[in-house]
Every structure is written in C-alpha cells, then in structure tokens.
Amino acid sequence: MEQGDYSGSKAFPPLKNDTFLKAAWGEVTDYVPVWCMRQAGRYLPEFRETRATQDFFATCRSPAICCELTLQPLRRFPLDAAIIFSDILVIPQALGMEVTMVPGKGPMFPEPLNEPADLVKLRENVDVTQELAYVFQAIMLTRYKLKGEVPLIGFSGAPWTLMAYMIEGGGSNTMAKAKRWLYQYPVASHKLLKILTNLIIDYLVDQVTAGAQALQVFESHAGHLGSKQFNEFSLPYLREIAHQVKEKLKASGLDQVPMIVFAKDAHYALEDISESGYEVVGLDWTIQPKVARERVGKKVTLQGNMDPCALYAPKDKISETVKKMIEEFGTQRYIANLGHGMYPDMDPEHVATFVETVHTHSRQIRKNE
Ligand code: CP3
C-alpha cells in the first residue's frame, strides 16, 4: 500500500472518504472529520426499535443486528467514521464471567471478583478468535455493508476499566472495591491487568484482521486513579497494547491502523498519554482545547471534546460552541467528537447541527488560510 492510500484491502469495497484516517495519521485534511461516541445509541428512534426485540448482549452476539445499528447514524448524518456496535464488557464475558445489562441501570455482574483467590475462576488460555468470533463477523459484515463510505472503527476497553467493572460488579461512584485491590493486592491487580492486556491485544489484532480500519481503547475510569496510580496501573498497559498491536499487525503482514486512546478525566497525565504509542488522543470536555494542544504539541492528533450536554442547547448555541472549539483546536491534526458518549434523551437534529457545523466551519477556515 502506498503512503496516504487508505483505500484498503481489495476484498472490501474501496474507501471513498479517508478524511478521518488522514487526520488520525497527521496528514493534511480539507476539513475536520467528525464522529460521535455512542453515535449508535438510544437517542435514535430506529435504534430503539431495532434494540427493543432482544436483550443487549444477545444483540451484541447478532452480527447482522450489530451491523444495522452501526449503519443507522450514518444514514442520518454525514459522519466521517463508523464505530462497530458492541460493548467493552464482551472481554470479561470471554473470561467466563456472567454480565447482564439491566435496562435503565447498566451492566451487572452477579458474581464479581471479590478477592485475589477469585482469579482462578477466570478461564485460562482463552481463544479470543473463537470466543469473540461474533464481533469479528459483525465487523466483516459491516465493512461490506458500509460500501467504503467511511472507515470502520473497532474498539476495546482498557485493562483498568475492565478490571474495575469485574470487581465492582457494575458502575460505581467511588470505585472503592476496585481501588482497594490496587492498595491491598497490588500483585494480584497486576496479574489481572496482565491477563486482560494479553486478551485485549489479540482482540484488537483480530478486529483489524476482520476489517477494522482504526482502533479506539477506552480507559473510561482513568479519572478514579490520579497520577501515581495511573502511572502504575494504567499507563504501562496502555503502552503495551499500542506496542504489541503494532508489532503483531506487522508480523502478520497486515496494514497498520491508527490507534486512539481515550482516558477519560486523565488530563493530569496528558503528556505521558500523548507519548504512549497512540496516533490519536481522545479528550473529555473538562480540558480547554488550547491547553491540550499546548501540552501535547503537534505530535499527536487530538479528538474531542465538546461536552455531550452542550447538545441540549439551542441549535445556534451549538454552532457557536462548535466554531469556537474548532478555532481552538485548529483544523489540522484534529478529529471533532464529543467529550464522552451521547445520552438517550438527546435530539438527533441537534446532532445534525453539531456534525454540519464541524464540516462547514472547518472548510470555511481552510478556504481563508
Ligand atoms: O456507538 C457507539 O459508541 C458504539 C457502541 C458502544 C457501546 N458501548 C454500545 C452500548 C461502545 C463504543 C461502548 C463502549 C462502552 N461500554 C464503554 C466505554 C465508553 C464509555 O461510555 O466510557 C463502557 C464504559 C461500556 C459499558 C457500558 N455499556 C455501560 C456502562 C452501559 C450502560 C450505560 C448506558 O448508556 O445505558 C452500556 C450499555 C450500552 N453500550 C448501550 C449502548 C448503545 C446502551 C444500552 C442499550 O442499548 O440498551
């Protein structure tokens, strides 16, 4: 493949819009590409209708439905990337843990890990290729059905975030159970984080084999750590994942794909994150774009970071916020997104305003440059 040619493997329809990939690799783009975290979500009536018929994880195991849900937001908005419909908690499931999605409440593990002795309950030598074949099938099918319109993003949860769910048994305000492990059982914590890291590496490589054209790693619970614990229990594993995925892609003769790290609420570690081996750093909305740019320079592409709740504002206010955000980030080495996922009560028309303003305003700036 020639540099800058992202049309991809002949087995799939050639890529028509590579703006997102170009921005991710730090190449010049004519406009700022945009996608939204949780763009396939309950704010879309068609999503609610498709999802209504079955349980959340049964949906995740149905490639055709995952494909349909992934494509839905692209039919409405001129987004520059698709993200495969799935969930980060399929990894704990592959390790043998039971996870259910309780409507209106979120994920629930009936038997979370309580103490280090519980680690023996986790399945050993998990064959991700086989165990999570349903995700790879969904990716392959979606690559065909996308017809090359935009690239497809694959993803995984990061080790600390998955560990936190596996110990807490669901969401938590304090993460006290999971953090107790870090303080009381550091050796067992590292053991668990290492098990997860190895699985995540295979999982991400298999997603690229199946057709994913970029990868995002979600460290959604980074904010609970603080810099000391982040440096010990998150950063080394994030680095390992980026490094090993790239090595394994090379060894398998696969094209490299840009990797995005989204460590929510971890701007205390922004410099280290920007040097951890990822092409793109995702930002939550609690950091000013200008400050983030100053701190990381032009070494990486930044992604984010409008407060998702800004979508509740009237449309003209949304446009104003988006314009300011683009001016602060600049039109290059930048992918517009929200600072976290959308909520179910958000208005699709406001999402349309968000996406449209990113495109029109960034083109305008480029024209005047
Ligand atoms: O459009 C997309 O973003 C792609 C699909 C996607 C989902 N989950 C589908 C989903 C992605 C990328 C995720 C990642 C994910 N899952 C994360 C990391 C991102 C983040 O939010 O920080 C986390 C922490 C999870 C775990 C998870 N899944 C929680 C906490 C919940 C409940 C919260 C909620 O929104 O209800 C889920 C459920 C979930 N995953 C939904 C969707 C669309 C909503 C439930 C439904 O459809 O019934």
Coordinates of C-alpha atoms and ligand atoms in Angstrom, one line a residue:
M1 CA 0.0 0.0 0.0
E2 CA 1.3 3.4 -0.9
Q3 CA 1.6 6.0 1.8
G4 CA -1.6 8.0 2.1
D5 CA -3.6 5.4 0.2
Y6 CA -6.2 4.1 2.6
S7 CA -8.5 2.5 0.0
G8 CA -7.6 -0.8 1.7
S9 CA -7.8 -4.5 1.0
K10 CA -9.2 -5.5 -2.3
A11 CA -11.5 -7.9 -0.5
F12 CA -13.7 -4.9 0.7
P13 CA -15.2 -2.1 -1.3
P14 CA -12.6 0.7 -1.7
L15 CA -12.7 3.6 0.8
K16 CA -14.3 6.8 -0.6
N17 CA -13.8 9.1 2.4
D18 CA -10.4 8.8 4.1
T19 CA -10.5 12.2 5.9
F20 CA -10.8 10.6 9.3
L21 CA -7.8 8.3 8.6
K22 CA -5.7 11.1 7.2
A23 CA -6.3 13.3 10.3
A24 CA -5.5 10.3 12.5
W25 CA -2.2 9.8 10.8
G26 CA -1.4 13.5 11.0
E27 CA -1.8 14.2 7.2
V28 CA -3.3 17.3 5.8
T29 CA -7.1 17.3 5.5
D30 CA -9.5 19.7 3.6
Y31 CA -11.9 19.8 6.6
V32 CA -12.2 18.5 10.1
P33 CA -13.6 14.9 10.2
V34 CA -16.2 14.2 12.8
W35 CA -17.9 11.2 14.6
C36 CA -19.6 10.9 18.0
M37 CA -19.0 8.5 20.8
R38 CA -22.3 6.4 21.2
Q39 CA -23.4 7.6 17.8
A40 CA -25.2 4.2 17.6
G41 CA -27.5 4.7 20.6
R42 CA -30.9 5.1 22.1
Y43 CA -31.2 8.8 21.0
L44 CA -32.2 7.4 17.6
P45 CA -35.8 6.1 17.4
E46 CA -34.7 3.5 14.8
F47 CA -32.0 2.2 17.3
R48 CA -34.7 1.8 20.0
E49 CA -36.9 0.0 17.6
T50 CA -34.2 -2.5 16.5
R51 CA -32.9 -3.0 20.0
A52 CA -36.4 -3.5 21.5
T53 CA -36.7 -7.0 20.3
Q54 CA -33.9 -8.6 22.3
D55 CA -31.5 -8.4 25.3
F56 CA -28.4 -6.2 25.0
F57 CA -25.8 -8.9 24.9
A58 CA -27.9 -11.1 22.6
T59 CA -27.8 -8.1 20.3
C60 CA -24.0 -7.9 20.6
R61 CA -23.9 -11.6 19.5
S62 CA -26.0 -11.0 16.4
P63 CA -23.7 -9.7 13.7
A64 CA -26.5 -8.7 11.3
I65 CA -28.1 -6.5 14.0
C66 CA -24.8 -5.0 15.1
C67 CA -24.2 -4.1 11.5
E68 CA -27.6 -2.5 11.2
L69 CA -27.1 -0.5 14.4
T70 CA -23.7 0.7 13.3
L71 CA -25.0 1.9 10.0
Q72 CA -28.1 3.7 11.4
P73 CA -26.4 7.0 12.4
L74 CA -24.6 7.2 9.0
R75 CA -27.9 7.2 7.2
R76 CA -28.9 10.4 9.1
F77 CA -25.6 12.3 9.4
P78 CA -22.6 12.8 7.1
L79 CA -20.3 11.3 9.8
D80 CA -16.7 10.6 8.8
A81 CA -16.3 7.3 10.6
A82 CA -18.5 4.4 11.8
I83 CA -17.8 2.6 15.1
I84 CA -18.8 -1.1 15.4
F85 CA -21.8 -1.7 17.7
S86 CA -20.6 -3.9 20.6
D87 CA -19.5 -3.4 24.2
I88 CA -16.3 -3.3 26.2
L89 CA -17.8 -6.0 28.6
V90 CA -17.6 -8.8 26.0
I91 CA -14.0 -9.3 27.3
P92 CA -15.0 -10.2 30.9
Q93 CA -17.6 -12.5 29.3
A94 CA -14.9 -14.2 27.2
L95 CA -13.1 -14.8 30.5
G96 CA -16.1 -16.7 31.7
M97 CA -17.8 -14.0 33.8
E98 CA -21.6 -13.5 33.6
V99 CA -22.6 -10.0 32.7
T100 CA -26.1 -8.8 32.1
M101 CA -27.3 -5.3 31.0
V102 CA -30.1 -4.2 33.3
P103 CA -32.3 -1.7 31.3
G104 CA -32.2 1.7 32.9
K105 CA -29.4 0.7 35.3
G106 CA -26.4 -0.5 33.3
P107 CA -24.1 -3.6 33.4
M108 CA -24.4 -6.1 36.3
F109 CA -22.1 -8.9 37.2
P110 CA -23.9 -11.3 39.6
E111 CA -20.6 -12.8 40.7
P112 CA -17.9 -10.1 40.7
L113 CA -14.3 -10.8 41.7
N114 CA -14.1 -10.2 45.5
E115 CA -10.6 -11.2 46.4
P116 CA -7.4 -12.4 44.6
A117 CA -8.4 -16.1 45.1
D118 CA -11.3 -15.4 42.7
L119 CA -8.9 -15.0 39.8
V120 CA -8.8 -18.8 39.5
K121 CA -12.4 -18.6 38.4
L122 CA -11.3 -16.8 35.2
R123 CA -10.9 -19.1 32.2
E124 CA -7.3 -19.7 31.1
N125 CA -5.9 -19.6 27.6
V126 CA -9.0 -18.0 26.2
D127 CA -9.0 -18.3 22.4
V128 CA -10.3 -14.8 21.5
T129 CA -10.5 -15.6 17.8
Q130 CA -13.1 -18.2 18.6
E131 CA -14.7 -16.8 21.7
L132 CA -15.4 -13.4 20.2
A133 CA -16.0 -14.6 16.7
Y134 CA -19.4 -12.8 16.7
V135 CA -17.6 -9.4 17.0
F136 CA -15.3 -10.2 14.1
Q137 CA -18.3 -11.4 12.0
A138 CA -20.1 -8.1 12.7
I139 CA -17.0 -6.1 11.7
M140 CA -16.6 -8.1 8.4
L141 CA -20.3 -7.8 7.5
T142 CA -20.3 -4.0 8.4
R143 CA -17.2 -3.4 6.2
Y144 CA -19.1 -4.9 3.2
K145 CA -22.3 -3.0 4.0
L146 CA -20.5 0.3 4.5
K147 CA -19.6 0.1 0.8
G148 CA -16.5 2.1 1.5
E149 CA -18.4 5.2 2.5
V150 CA -16.3 5.8 5.7
P151 CA -13.8 3.9 7.7
L152 CA -14.9 1.5 10.5
I153 CA -13.5 1.8 14.0
G154 CA -13.0 -1.2 16.3
F155 CA -12.6 -0.8 20.0
S156 CA -11.8 -2.4 23.4
G157 CA -12.0 -1.4 27.0
A158 CA -8.6 -0.8 28.6
P159 CA -7.4 -3.1 31.3
W160 CA -8.0 -0.9 34.4
T161 CA -11.5 0.0 33.2
L162 CA -12.4 -3.7 32.7
M163 CA -10.8 -4.7 36.0
A164 CA -12.9 -2.1 37.7
Y165 CA -16.1 -3.5 36.3
M166 CA -15.1 -7.0 37.1
I167 CA -14.5 -6.2 40.8
E168 CA -17.3 -3.6 41.3
G169 CA -19.8 -5.8 39.5
G170 CA -21.2 -2.7 37.7
G171 CA -21.0 1.0 37.8
S172 CA -19.8 2.8 41.0
N173 CA -19.3 6.4 42.2
T174 CA -16.2 5.7 44.2
M175 CA -14.6 2.5 42.7
A176 CA -13.7 1.7 46.3
K177 CA -13.7 -2.1 45.8
A178 CA -11.5 -1.9 42.7
K179 CA -9.2 0.7 44.3
R180 CA -8.9 -1.4 47.4
W181 CA -7.4 -4.1 45.2
L182 CA -4.8 -1.6 43.9
Y183 CA -3.8 -0.7 47.5
Q184 CA -4.2 -4.1 49.2
Y185 CA -3.4 -6.6 46.5
P186 CA -1.0 -4.9 44.0
V187 CA 0.5 -8.2 42.9
A188 CA -2.9 -9.7 42.1
S189 CA -4.0 -6.4 40.5
H190 CA -1.1 -6.6 38.1
K191 CA -1.8 -10.2 37.4
L192 CA -5.4 -9.4 36.4
L193 CA -4.3 -6.4 34.4
K194 CA -1.8 -8.5 32.5
I195 CA -4.4 -11.2 31.8
L196 CA -6.7 -8.5 30.4
T197 CA -3.8 -6.8 28.4
N198 CA -2.9 -10.0 26.6
L199 CA -6.5 -10.7 25.7
I200 CA -7.1 -7.1 24.5
I201 CA -4.1 -7.2 22.2
D202 CA -5.3 -10.4 20.5
Y203 CA -8.8 -9.0 20.4
L204 CA -7.7 -5.7 18.7
V205 CA -5.5 -7.5 16.2
D206 CA -8.4 -9.9 15.3
Q207 CA -10.6 -6.8 14.8
V208 CA -8.2 -5.4 12.2
T209 CA -8.0 -8.9 10.6
A210 CA -11.7 -8.8 10.3
G211 CA -11.7 -5.3 8.7
A212 CA -11.5 -2.6 11.4
Q213 CA -9.6 0.4 10.0
A214 CA -8.8 2.2 13.3
L215 CA -8.9 1.1 16.9
Q216 CA -10.1 3.0 20.0
V217 CA -9.1 1.9 23.5
F218 CA -11.5 3.2 26.2
E219 CA -9.9 3.9 29.6
S220 CA -13.2 5.3 30.9
H221 CA -12.3 5.0 34.5
A222 CA -8.9 6.7 34.4
G223 CA -10.2 9.6 36.4
H224 CA -10.5 7.5 39.5
L225 CA -6.8 6.8 39.6
G226 CA -4.9 10.0 40.0
S227 CA -1.4 10.3 38.5
K228 CA 0.5 7.9 40.8
Q229 CA -1.8 5.0 40.3
F230 CA -2.4 5.8 36.6
N231 CA 1.4 5.6 36.1
E232 CA 1.4 2.2 37.9
F233 CA -1.8 0.5 36.9
S234 CA -3.0 2.0 33.6
L235 CA -0.2 3.7 31.5
P236 CA 2.2 0.7 31.2
Y237 CA -0.7 -1.5 30.0
L238 CA -1.9 1.2 27.5
R239 CA 1.6 1.4 26.2
E240 CA 1.9 -2.4 25.9
I241 CA -1.3 -2.6 24.0
A242 CA -0.3 0.0 21.4
H243 CA 3.2 -1.5 21.0
Q244 CA 2.1 -5.2 20.8
V245 CA -0.8 -4.5 18.4
K246 CA 1.5 -2.7 16.0
E247 CA 4.1 -5.5 16.3
K248 CA 1.6 -8.2 15.7
L249 CA 0.0 -6.5 12.8
K250 CA 3.5 -6.2 11.2
A251 CA 4.3 -9.8 11.9
S252 CA 1.0 -10.9 10.3
G253 CA 1.6 -8.7 7.2
L254 CA -1.4 -6.6 7.9
D255 CA -1.5 -2.8 7.3
Q256 CA -1.1 -0.6 10.4
V257 CA -4.2 1.2 11.6
P258 CA -4.3 4.4 13.6
M259 CA -4.9 3.8 17.3
I260 CA -6.9 6.2 19.6
V261 CA -6.6 6.2 23.4
F262 CA -9.4 7.8 25.3
A263 CA -8.5 8.0 29.0
K264 CA -11.5 9.9 30.5
D265 CA -10.7 12.5 33.1
A266 CA -7.0 11.8 32.9
H267 CA -5.7 15.1 31.7
Y268 CA -3.3 15.1 34.7
A269 CA -1.4 12.5 32.6
L270 CA -1.9 14.1 29.1
E271 CA 1.8 14.4 28.3
D272 CA 2.5 10.8 29.1
I273 CA -0.6 9.6 27.3
S274 CA 0.4 11.6 24.2
E275 CA 3.7 9.6 24.2
S276 CA 2.3 6.2 24.9
G277 CA 2.3 5.0 21.3
Y278 CA -1.2 6.1 20.0
E279 CA -1.7 8.3 17.0
V280 CA -4.7 10.0 18.4
V281 CA -5.5 11.1 22.0
G282 CA -9.2 11.5 22.8
L283 CA -10.1 14.2 25.3
D284 CA -13.1 14.6 27.6
W285 CA -14.7 18.1 27.9
T286 CA -13.0 19.1 31.1
I287 CA -9.9 20.4 29.4
Q288 CA -9.7 23.5 27.2
P289 CA -8.7 22.7 23.6
K290 CA -6.0 25.3 23.6
V291 CA -4.4 24.0 26.8
A292 CA -4.5 20.4 25.5
R293 CA -2.9 21.5 22.2
E294 CA -0.1 23.4 24.0
R295 CA 0.6 20.5 26.2
V296 CA 0.9 17.8 23.5
G297 CA 2.1 19.9 20.6
K298 CA 1.6 18.6 17.1
K299 CA 3.0 15.1 17.8
V300 CA -0.4 13.5 18.0
T301 CA -3.9 14.1 16.6
L302 CA -6.4 15.3 19.2
Q303 CA -10.0 14.0 19.3
G304 CA -12.9 15.5 21.1
N305 CA -14.1 17.3 23.1
M306 CA -17.5 19.1 23.2
D307 CA -19.5 18.4 26.4
P308 CA -22.2 16.0 25.2
C309 CA -24.7 18.0 27.3
A310 CA -24.0 21.0 25.1
L311 CA -26.2 19.1 22.6
Y312 CA -29.1 20.2 24.9
A313 CA -28.5 23.8 23.9
P314 CA -30.5 25.5 21.1
K315 CA -29.0 24.9 17.6
D316 CA -27.5 28.3 17.2
K317 CA -25.7 28.0 20.5
I318 CA -24.4 24.5 19.4
S319 CA -23.0 26.1 16.3
E320 CA -21.3 28.8 18.3
T321 CA -19.7 26.2 20.6
V322 CA -18.5 24.1 17.8
K323 CA -17.0 27.0 15.9
K324 CA -15.0 28.1 19.0
M325 CA -13.9 24.5 19.6
I326 CA -12.5 24.2 16.0
E327 CA -10.8 27.5 16.2
E328 CA -9.1 26.5 19.4
F329 CA -8.0 23.0 18.2
G330 CA -7.1 24.2 14.7
T331 CA -8.3 22.4 11.6
Q332 CA -5.3 20.0 11.3
R333 CA -4.3 17.0 13.5
Y334 CA -7.8 17.2 14.8
I335 CA -10.9 14.9 14.8
A336 CA -14.1 16.5 16.2
N337 CA -16.1 14.5 18.6
L338 CA -17.9 14.8 21.9
G339 CA -16.0 14.5 25.2
H340 CA -18.0 11.3 26.1
G341 CA -21.0 9.4 24.8
M342 CA -24.4 10.8 24.0
Y343 CA -27.4 10.3 26.2
P344 CA -30.7 8.7 25.2
D345 CA -32.7 11.9 25.5
M346 CA -30.7 13.9 23.0
D347 CA -32.3 15.3 19.9
P348 CA -30.9 13.8 16.6
E349 CA -31.5 17.2 15.0
H350 CA -29.0 18.7 17.4
V351 CA -26.5 16.1 16.4
A352 CA -27.1 17.1 12.8
T353 CA -26.2 20.7 13.7
F354 CA -23.1 19.5 15.5
V355 CA -21.8 17.5 12.5
E356 CA -22.8 20.1 9.9
T357 CA -21.1 22.9 11.7
V358 CA -17.9 21.0 12.1
H359 CA -17.8 20.5 8.3
T360 CA -18.9 23.9 7.2
H361 CA -16.9 25.9 9.6
S362 CA -13.6 23.9 9.2
R363 CA -14.0 24.2 5.4
Q364 CA -14.5 27.9 5.7
I365 CA -11.3 28.3 7.8
R366 CA -9.3 26.2 5.3
K367 CA -10.5 28.4 2.5
N368 CA -9.3 31.5 4.2
E369 CA -6.0 30.1 5.2
Ligands
CP3_1 O1 -21.9 4.0 19.1 C1 -21.0 3.5 19.8 O2 -20.3 4.2 20.6 C2 -20.6 2.0 19.6 C3 -21.0 1.1 20.6 C4 -20.6 1.2 22.1 C5 -21.4 0.7 23.1 N1 -20.7 0.7 24.3 C6 -22.8 0.3 23.0 C7 -23.7 0.5 24.1 C8 -19.3 1.4 22.6 C9 -18.1 2.0 22.0 C10 -19.4 1.1 24.0 C11 -18.3 1.2 25.0 C12 -18.5 1.1 26.4 N2 -19.4 0.3 27.1 C13 -17.8 1.9 27.4 C14 -16.7 2.8 27.1 C15 -17.2 4.2 26.7 C16 -17.8 5.0 27.8 O3 -19.0 5.1 27.9 O4 -17.0 5.4 28.7 C17 -18.3 1.5 28.6 C18 -17.9 2.0 30.0 C19 -19.3 0.5 28.4 C20 -20.1 -0.3 29.4 C21 -21.5 0.0 29.3 N3 -22.3 -0.4 28.3 C22 -22.3 0.8 30.2 C23 -21.8 1.5 31.5 C24 -23.6 0.8 29.7 C25 -24.8 1.4 30.4 C26 -24.9 2.8 30.2 C27 -26.0 3.2 29.2 O5 -25.7 4.0 28.4 O6 -27.1 2.7 29.4 C28 -23.6 0.1 28.5 C29 -24.7 -0.1 27.6 C30 -24.6 0.3 26.2 N4 -23.5 0.0 25.4 C31 -25.6 0.9 25.4 C32 -25.0 1.1 24.1 C33 -25.6 1.7 22.9 C34 -26.9 1.4 25.9 C35 -27.8 0.3 26.3 C36 -28.8 -0.3 25.2 O7 -28.6 -0.1 24.0 O8 -29.7 -1.0 25.6

